[in-house]
Short mmCIF file of C-alpha atoms and ligand atoms in Angstrom, two decimals:
data_model
loop_
_atom_site.label_atom_id
_atom_site.label_comp_id
_atom_site.label_asym_id
_atom_site.label_seq_id
_atom_site.Cartn_x
_atom_site.Cartn_y
_atom_site.Cartn_z
CA UNK A 1 54.70 103.26 -4.84
CA UNK A 2 51.32 104.55 -3.75
CA UNK A 3 48.52 102.15 -3.00
CA UNK A 4 44.84 102.83 -2.71
CA UNK A 5 43.16 100.00 -0.84
CA UNK A 6 39.68 101.05 -1.77
CA UNK A 7 36.78 98.99 -0.59
CA UNK A 8 34.18 101.48 -1.74
CA UNK A 9 33.69 103.99 -4.53
CA UNK A 10 35.24 107.40 -3.90
CA UNK A 11 33.79 110.53 -5.48
CA UNK A 12 35.69 113.56 -6.77
CA UNK A 13 34.17 115.70 -4.05
CA UNK A 14 35.65 113.55 -1.31
CA UNK A 15 39.22 114.08 -2.59
CA UNK A 16 40.50 110.73 -1.36
CA UNK A 17 42.22 109.49 -4.47
CA UNK A 18 45.44 107.57 -3.85
CA UNK A 19 46.96 105.54 -6.64
CA UNK A 20 48.90 102.41 -7.28
CA UNK A 21 51.60 103.73 -9.59
CA UNK A 22 53.71 101.96 -12.16
CA UNK A 23 50.99 99.57 -13.22
CA UNK A 24 48.83 99.44 -16.30
CA UNK A 25 45.62 101.10 -15.19
CA UNK A 26 42.46 100.00 -16.95
CA UNK A 27 39.23 101.86 -16.30
CA UNK A 28 35.99 99.99 -16.89
CA UNK A 29 32.39 101.13 -16.86
CA UNK A 30 28.95 99.81 -17.80
CA UNK A 31 26.51 102.33 -19.25
CA UNK A 32 22.91 102.45 -20.47
CA UNK A 33 20.33 99.74 -19.79
CA UNK A 34 21.71 96.67 -18.07
CA UNK A 35 21.60 93.18 -19.57
CA UNK A 36 22.73 89.67 -18.72
CA UNK A 37 26.40 89.16 -19.58
CA UNK A 38 27.83 92.45 -18.31
CA UNK A 39 29.48 90.77 -15.33
CA UNK A 40 30.68 87.87 -17.48
CA UNK A 41 32.36 90.43 -19.76
CA UNK A 42 33.93 92.30 -16.82
CA UNK A 43 35.26 88.96 -15.54
CA UNK A 44 36.52 88.00 -19.02
CA UNK A 45 38.41 91.31 -19.34
CA UNK A 46 39.86 91.04 -15.82
CA UNK A 47 40.98 87.43 -16.04
CA UNK A 48 42.53 87.88 -19.46
CA UNK A 49 44.30 91.05 -18.25
CA UNK A 50 45.66 89.28 -15.17
CA UNK A 51 46.85 86.51 -17.44
CA UNK A 52 48.43 88.96 -19.88
CA UNK A 53 49.94 91.51 -17.49
CA UNK A 54 50.16 89.59 -14.18
CA UNK A 55 50.70 91.91 -11.23
CA UNK A 56 51.35 94.82 -13.57
CA UNK A 57 47.70 95.66 -13.97
CA UNK A 58 45.10 97.46 -11.90
CA UNK A 59 41.46 97.53 -12.87
CA UNK A 60 39.59 100.65 -11.88
CA UNK A 61 35.84 100.20 -11.60
CA UNK A 62 33.90 103.35 -12.49
CA UNK A 63 30.47 103.39 -10.91
CA UNK A 64 27.19 103.98 -12.75
CA UNK A 65 28.60 104.48 -16.23
CA UNK A 66 29.58 107.88 -17.58
CA UNK A 67 27.99 109.48 -14.52
CA UNK A 68 30.84 107.97 -12.49
CA UNK A 69 33.37 109.16 -15.06
CA UNK A 70 31.96 112.68 -15.00
CA UNK A 71 31.99 112.81 -11.21
CA UNK A 72 35.06 110.65 -10.53
CA UNK A 73 33.27 107.92 -8.62
CA UNK A 74 35.71 105.07 -9.03
CA UNK A 75 37.87 102.62 -7.16
CA UNK A 76 40.64 100.13 -7.66
CA UNK A 77 39.20 96.65 -7.71
CA UNK A 78 40.63 93.56 -6.10
CA UNK A 79 41.14 90.38 -8.18
CA UNK A 80 38.73 88.48 -5.92
CA UNK A 81 35.92 90.80 -6.99
CA UNK A 82 35.97 89.19 -10.42
CA UNK A 83 35.29 85.72 -9.01
CA UNK A 84 31.81 84.27 -8.88
CA UNK A 85 30.29 86.86 -11.21
CA UNK A 86 30.12 84.84 -14.43
CA UNK A 87 26.54 83.79 -13.78
CA UNK A 88 25.33 87.02 -12.18
CA UNK A 89 22.81 89.20 -14.01
CA UNK A 90 22.97 93.01 -13.92
CA UNK A 91 26.29 94.76 -13.38
CA UNK A 92 28.51 94.90 -10.30
CA UNK A 93 29.59 98.39 -11.43
CA UNK A 94 26.08 99.83 -11.57
CA UNK A 95 24.79 101.67 -14.61
CA UNK A 96 22.93 104.80 -15.58
CA UNK A 97 21.45 106.27 -18.71
CA UNK A 98 23.34 109.41 -19.78
CA UNK A 99 21.95 110.51 -23.15
CA UNK A 100 24.68 111.50 -25.61
CA UNK A 101 23.03 114.88 -26.24
CA UNK A 102 23.22 115.76 -22.56
CA UNK A 103 26.78 114.54 -22.21
CA UNK A 104 28.24 116.13 -25.31
CA UNK A 105 26.88 119.64 -24.81
CA UNK A 106 26.90 122.08 -21.93
CA UNK A 107 23.35 122.33 -20.62
CA UNK A 108 21.54 124.35 -17.99
CA UNK A 109 23.79 122.91 -15.28
CA UNK A 110 26.70 124.69 -16.99
CA UNK A 111 28.90 121.62 -16.54
CA UNK A 112 31.34 120.67 -19.28
CA UNK A 113 30.89 116.93 -18.91
CA UNK A 114 33.36 116.01 -21.64
CA UNK A 115 36.07 118.00 -19.86
CA UNK A 116 35.16 116.41 -16.53
CA UNK A 117 35.39 112.92 -18.04
CA UNK A 118 38.79 113.75 -19.47
CA UNK A 119 39.86 115.18 -16.12
CA UNK A 120 38.74 112.00 -14.31
CA UNK A 121 40.64 109.86 -16.82
CA UNK A 122 43.76 111.90 -16.03
CA UNK A 123 43.16 111.97 -12.27
CA UNK A 124 42.72 108.20 -12.21
CA UNK A 125 45.89 107.95 -14.31
CA UNK A 126 44.21 105.56 -16.70
CA UNK A 127 46.05 103.95 -19.59
CA UNK A 128 42.75 103.10 -21.21
CA UNK A 129 39.01 103.00 -20.68
CA UNK A 130 36.67 100.12 -21.49
CA UNK A 131 33.03 101.07 -22.07
CA UNK A 132 30.44 98.29 -22.00
CA UNK A 133 27.24 99.56 -23.54
CA UNK A 134 24.83 100.03 -26.40
CA UNK A 135 24.42 102.64 -29.10
CA UNK A 136 24.43 105.70 -26.83
CA UNK A 137 27.44 104.40 -24.93
CA UNK A 138 29.31 103.87 -28.19
CA UNK A 139 28.62 107.44 -29.31
CA UNK A 140 30.16 108.83 -26.13
CA UNK A 141 33.03 106.31 -26.36
CA UNK A 142 33.77 107.56 -29.87
CA UNK A 143 33.64 111.17 -28.70
CA UNK A 144 36.12 110.43 -25.90
CA UNK A 145 38.34 108.57 -28.35
CA UNK A 146 38.32 111.58 -30.67
CA UNK A 147 39.20 113.72 -27.65
CA UNK A 148 42.38 111.67 -27.33
CA UNK A 149 41.50 109.06 -24.69
CA UNK A 150 42.38 105.40 -25.23
CA UNK A 151 38.94 103.82 -25.46
CA UNK A 152 37.69 100.32 -26.27
CA UNK A 153 33.97 99.61 -26.60
CA UNK A 154 32.22 96.31 -25.87
CA UNK A 155 28.76 95.83 -27.40
CA UNK A 156 25.96 94.95 -25.01
CA UNK A 157 22.21 95.18 -25.41
CA UNK A 158 19.23 92.89 -25.51
CA UNK A 159 18.17 94.85 -28.60
CA UNK A 160 21.04 93.48 -30.76
CA UNK A 161 21.02 96.73 -32.71
CA UNK A 162 24.68 97.76 -32.56
CA UNK A 163 26.06 98.31 -36.01
CA UNK A 164 29.03 96.23 -37.15
CA UNK A 165 28.59 93.21 -34.89
CA UNK A 166 26.59 90.10 -35.78
CA UNK A 167 25.44 89.89 -32.19
CA UNK A 168 25.62 91.73 -28.87
CA UNK A 169 25.88 90.04 -25.48
CA UNK A 170 22.59 89.97 -23.59
CA UNK A 171 20.57 89.41 -26.74
CA UNK A 172 20.40 85.62 -26.70
CA UNK A 173 19.47 85.47 -23.04
CA UNK A 174 16.61 87.86 -23.73
CA UNK A 175 15.57 85.74 -26.73
CA UNK A 176 15.40 82.71 -24.39
CA UNK A 177 13.29 84.63 -21.85
CA UNK A 178 10.93 86.09 -24.46
CA UNK A 179 10.56 82.66 -26.07
CA UNK A 180 9.66 81.19 -22.69
CA UNK A 181 7.03 83.92 -22.26
CA UNK A 182 5.52 83.08 -25.67
CA UNK A 183 5.55 79.34 -24.84
CA UNK A 184 3.63 80.03 -21.65
CA UNK A 185 1.14 82.30 -23.41
CA UNK A 186 0.24 79.42 -25.73
CA UNK A 187 -1.36 77.34 -22.99
CA UNK A 188 -3.43 80.14 -21.48
CA UNK A 189 -4.43 81.45 -24.94
CA UNK A 190 -5.54 77.95 -25.99
CA UNK A 191 -7.45 77.36 -22.72
CA UNK A 192 -9.43 80.60 -23.05
CA UNK A 193 -9.71 80.67 -26.86
CA UNK A 194 -8.06 84.10 -26.90
CA UNK A 195 -5.61 86.11 -28.88
CA UNK A 196 -2.58 86.79 -26.69
CA UNK A 197 -0.35 89.70 -27.63
CA UNK A 198 3.13 90.01 -26.16
CA UNK A 199 4.97 93.32 -26.18
CA UNK A 200 8.70 92.78 -26.46
CA UNK A 201 11.43 95.36 -25.81
CA UNK A 202 13.07 96.96 -28.80
CA UNK A 203 12.32 100.58 -29.52
CA UNK A 204 14.10 101.03 -32.81
CA UNK A 205 14.92 97.51 -33.95
CA UNK A 206 12.81 94.36 -33.94
CA UNK A 207 15.52 91.70 -33.54
CA UNK A 208 14.32 90.41 -30.17
CA UNK A 209 10.69 90.21 -31.33
CA UNK A 210 11.68 88.55 -34.59
CA UNK A 211 13.89 85.87 -33.00
CA UNK A 212 11.59 85.07 -30.08
CA UNK A 213 8.54 85.24 -32.33
CA UNK A 214 10.02 82.61 -34.63
CA UNK A 215 11.35 80.50 -31.72
CA UNK A 216 8.05 80.73 -29.84
CA UNK A 217 5.86 80.02 -32.85
CA UNK A 218 4.03 83.36 -32.97
CA UNK A 219 1.36 83.73 -35.65
CA UNK A 220 2.15 87.37 -36.33
CA UNK A 221 5.33 89.37 -35.69
CA UNK A 222 5.15 93.16 -35.75
CA UNK A 223 8.42 95.10 -35.83
CA UNK A 224 9.41 98.75 -36.42
CA UNK A 225 11.25 97.88 -39.63
CA UNK A 226 7.96 96.73 -41.22
CA UNK A 227 5.16 99.24 -40.48
CA UNK A 228 1.91 97.36 -40.07
CA UNK A 229 -1.50 97.54 -41.67
CA UNK A 230 -4.08 96.71 -39.00
CA UNK A 231 -6.44 95.18 -41.59
CA UNK A 232 -3.73 92.71 -42.63
CA UNK A 233 -3.13 91.65 -39.02
CA UNK A 234 -6.86 91.16 -38.45
CA UNK A 235 -7.26 89.22 -41.71
CA UNK A 236 -4.47 86.83 -40.71
CA UNK A 237 -5.99 86.22 -37.27
CA UNK A 238 -9.52 85.84 -38.67
CA UNK A 239 -8.22 83.31 -41.21
CA UNK A 240 -6.61 81.31 -38.42
CA UNK A 241 -9.81 81.36 -36.44
CA UNK A 242 -11.89 80.37 -39.51
CA UNK A 243 -9.60 77.42 -40.15
CA UNK A 244 -10.35 76.04 -36.69
CA UNK A 245 -7.54 77.42 -34.50
CA UNK A 246 -9.08 78.62 -31.26
CA UNK A 247 -6.20 80.94 -30.30
CA UNK A 248 -3.41 83.06 -31.77
CA UNK A 249 -0.20 84.66 -30.54
CA UNK A 250 1.03 88.05 -31.76
CA UNK A 251 4.53 89.28 -30.88
CA UNK A 252 4.88 93.08 -31.08
CA UNK A 253 8.07 95.11 -30.66
CA UNK A 254 7.52 98.03 -28.30
CA UNK A 255 8.64 100.46 -31.02
CA UNK A 256 6.29 99.13 -33.72
CA UNK A 257 4.13 101.58 -35.67
CA UNK A 258 1.47 101.48 -38.35
CA UNK A 259 1.81 102.48 -41.99
CA UNK A 260 -0.09 105.72 -41.20
CA UNK A 261 2.20 106.44 -38.25
CA UNK A 262 5.22 105.79 -40.47
CA UNK A 263 4.36 109.00 -42.31
CA UNK A 264 4.47 111.02 -39.07
CA UNK A 265 7.41 112.46 -37.17
CA UNK A 266 8.16 110.80 -33.81
CA UNK A 267 6.62 113.63 -31.75
CA UNK A 268 3.55 113.76 -33.96
CA UNK A 269 3.10 110.01 -33.54
CA UNK A 270 3.37 110.26 -29.75
CA UNK A 271 0.79 113.07 -29.73
CA UNK A 272 -1.62 111.14 -31.97
CA UNK A 273 -1.40 108.17 -29.60
CA UNK A 274 -1.82 110.33 -26.50
CA UNK A 275 -4.88 111.96 -28.09
CA UNK A 276 -6.31 108.49 -28.73
CA UNK A 277 -5.69 107.64 -25.07
CA UNK A 278 -3.41 104.66 -25.80
CA UNK A 279 0.33 105.03 -25.83
CA UNK A 280 1.66 101.67 -27.05
CA UNK A 281 1.32 99.97 -30.40
CA UNK A 282 0.50 96.68 -28.66
CA UNK A 283 -2.46 98.10 -26.76
CA UNK A 284 -3.71 99.90 -29.88
CA UNK A 285 -3.49 96.77 -32.02
CA UNK A 286 -5.15 94.63 -29.31
CA UNK A 287 -8.14 96.95 -29.14
CA UNK A 288 -8.47 97.05 -32.92
CA UNK A 289 -8.19 93.24 -33.25
CA UNK A 290 -10.88 92.63 -30.64
CA UNK A 291 -13.19 95.16 -32.30
CA UNK A 292 -12.64 93.73 -35.80
CA UNK A 293 -12.67 89.97 -35.05
CA UNK A 294 -14.75 89.77 -31.90
CA UNK A 295 -12.11 87.47 -30.42
CA UNK A 296 -11.19 88.22 -26.83
CA UNK A 297 -7.68 89.71 -26.83
CA UNK A 298 -5.22 90.19 -23.99
CA UNK A 299 -1.85 91.93 -23.72
CA UNK A 300 1.20 90.66 -21.82
CA UNK A 301 4.18 92.96 -21.21
CA UNK A 302 7.21 91.10 -19.78
CA UNK A 303 9.15 94.40 -19.82
CA UNK A 304 12.32 94.46 -17.74
CA UNK A 305 12.11 90.75 -16.99
CA UNK A 306 13.65 90.39 -20.44
CA UNK A 307 16.81 92.08 -19.11
CA UNK A 308 16.97 90.31 -15.78
CA UNK A 309 18.64 87.23 -14.38
CA UNK A 310 21.57 85.05 -15.25
CA UNK A 311 23.11 85.07 -18.75
CA UNK A 312 22.53 82.04 -20.96
CA UNK A 313 25.43 79.73 -21.80
CA UNK A 314 25.65 81.41 -25.23
CA UNK A 315 25.98 84.86 -23.66
CA UNK A 316 28.51 83.70 -21.06
CA UNK A 317 30.73 82.41 -23.85
CA UNK A 318 30.22 85.47 -26.06
CA UNK A 319 30.84 87.87 -23.17
CA UNK A 320 33.97 85.96 -22.15
CA UNK A 321 35.34 85.98 -25.69
CA UNK A 322 34.60 89.71 -26.09
CA UNK A 323 36.37 90.35 -22.77
CA UNK A 324 39.42 88.35 -23.86
CA UNK A 325 39.54 90.27 -27.15
CA UNK A 326 39.44 93.59 -25.28
CA UNK A 327 42.45 92.46 -23.20
CA UNK A 328 44.30 91.57 -26.41
CA UNK A 329 43.56 95.02 -27.83
CA UNK A 330 44.97 96.58 -24.65
CA UNK A 331 48.11 94.46 -24.95
CA UNK A 332 48.46 95.61 -28.57
CA UNK A 333 47.69 99.24 -27.58
CA UNK A 334 44.99 99.17 -30.24
CA UNK A 335 42.52 101.80 -29.11
CA UNK A 336 39.50 103.51 -30.66
CA UNK A 337 37.81 100.20 -31.48
CA UNK A 338 34.69 98.32 -30.50
CA UNK A 339 34.94 94.56 -30.07
CA UNK A 340 32.57 92.69 -32.38
CA UNK A 341 31.49 89.38 -33.83
CA UNK A 342 32.10 89.75 -37.54
CA UNK A 343 30.93 86.89 -39.76
CA UNK A 344 31.12 84.52 -36.79
CA UNK A 345 34.70 85.56 -35.87
CA UNK A 346 35.67 87.75 -32.93
CA UNK A 347 37.19 91.00 -34.19
CA UNK A 348 36.77 94.74 -33.81
CA UNK A 349 35.47 97.78 -35.70
CA UNK A 350 36.81 101.35 -35.53
CA UNK A 351 34.50 103.21 -33.11
CA UNK A 352 34.08 106.05 -35.59
CA UNK A 353 32.67 103.61 -38.16
CA UNK A 354 30.01 102.09 -35.90
CA UNK A 355 29.08 104.80 -33.39
CA UNK A 356 25.80 106.54 -34.12
CA UNK A 357 24.55 103.85 -36.52
CA UNK A 358 21.79 101.34 -35.82
CA UNK A 359 21.66 97.76 -37.09
CA UNK A 360 18.10 97.16 -38.28
CA UNK A 361 16.33 93.98 -39.31
CA UNK A 362 16.38 93.69 -43.09
CA UNK A 363 12.72 93.29 -44.15
CA UNK A 364 13.94 91.34 -47.20
CA UNK A 365 16.56 89.36 -45.26
CA UNK A 366 16.74 85.65 -44.52
CA UNK A 367 15.06 85.68 -41.08
CA UNK A 368 11.97 87.54 -42.26
CA UNK A 369 11.78 85.40 -45.39
CA UNK A 370 12.00 82.16 -43.37
CA UNK A 371 9.26 83.38 -41.04
CA UNK A 372 7.03 84.32 -43.98
CA UNK A 373 7.63 80.88 -45.50
CA UNK A 374 6.04 79.45 -42.34
CA UNK A 375 2.97 81.62 -42.81
CA UNK A 376 3.88 84.12 -40.09
CA UNK A 377 2.28 87.49 -40.82
CA UNK A 378 4.22 90.75 -40.52
CA UNK A 379 1.03 92.75 -40.93
CA UNK A 380 2.10 94.10 -44.33
O1 F6P B 401 18.25 97.93 -23.21
C1 F6P B 401 17.51 98.49 -24.26
C2 F6P B 401 16.10 98.53 -23.86
O2 F6P B 401 15.85 97.28 -23.41
C3 F6P B 401 15.08 98.91 -24.92
O3 F6P B 401 14.62 97.85 -25.67
C4 F6P B 401 14.00 99.55 -24.09
O4 F6P B 401 13.24 100.43 -24.83
C5 F6P B 401 14.78 100.24 -23.05
O5 F6P B 401 15.91 99.45 -22.83
C6 F6P B 401 14.03 100.52 -21.76
O6 F6P B 401 14.93 100.65 -20.74
P1 F6P B 401 14.84 101.60 -19.47
O7 F6P B 401 13.52 101.33 -18.84
O8 F6P B 401 15.98 101.19 -18.63
O9 F6P B 401 14.98 102.99 -19.96
#
């Protein structure tokens, strides 16, 4: 039996790979933007695997997502490394954005990254690979699965936009943080008789803005799924002001765009904004509101704070349950799936059915309808 007592990550170039043979070898990586709950998921997977397989399992941590898989930067992890991480934000494995386009094709660097990932999988003698990530991560996971690797995906993202799962881990923590931001903006907006706009992460989907906007009592919620009409936003805010409210709160998803911009291609839209000297929808809307209503308007961008810190109780439980399900799938040798919450039950979807699809807010769905029933404007 060979043993690698690795206390640090070892790269392919260093050629120091020694293995513990005869054990089930589970590779695990976190890819894309981080979020609270990644470590809770890693812990859930590890503890459930130790429970299921006892000493017959080795967990191989792959550093910085697919970058680590491409370059064989990985190490066998000790059971103690999975203790004390339930409450930790970020990821103990590190992460990196590796766009699917760059990974799946041979670029200027002339490196066949898919081949290298398959080589690493073989070199590490993995029985399976767990990929914790968002939409891009799932696309690559599906590709690797189609290439014959045993892959299981776990859905993370504060954006909650992974197709096929009711919810992703990280989302509810971010909703709590964004709601806290909106709560705090209320007092300063009211003190200064201002309109406070908050730009919330979510490039393609507006889930985080919608949930935190409702929870925080925003007066208008602007999301990419419902292109806005600036006149409608201004009318709603003017009406509030006329009826005696001295402040308003507007929650805007970072990926929001106007009805005019909806007719443009993405590049065209970016150029039009650059030409106007303002790059974000939030800043554009703020300027237009102030000009139209005369009410002093300010913008707050919590940005990456929405992804930071300890996971909420909800996310710790969700992450743990997803981790346990992944361990069950390994025990059943059921590969090529992504763990999911389906109609409030933990289950899984075939990777090929969910990879490459985005879960959008339904403009006619229950959440938007409830918000409208409260008088919240979507700028339509
Ligand atoms: O994690 C997803 C996300 O939060 C998006 O909402 C946002 O556009 C993006 O990450 C920004 O992340 P980064 O700065 O890491 O590229």
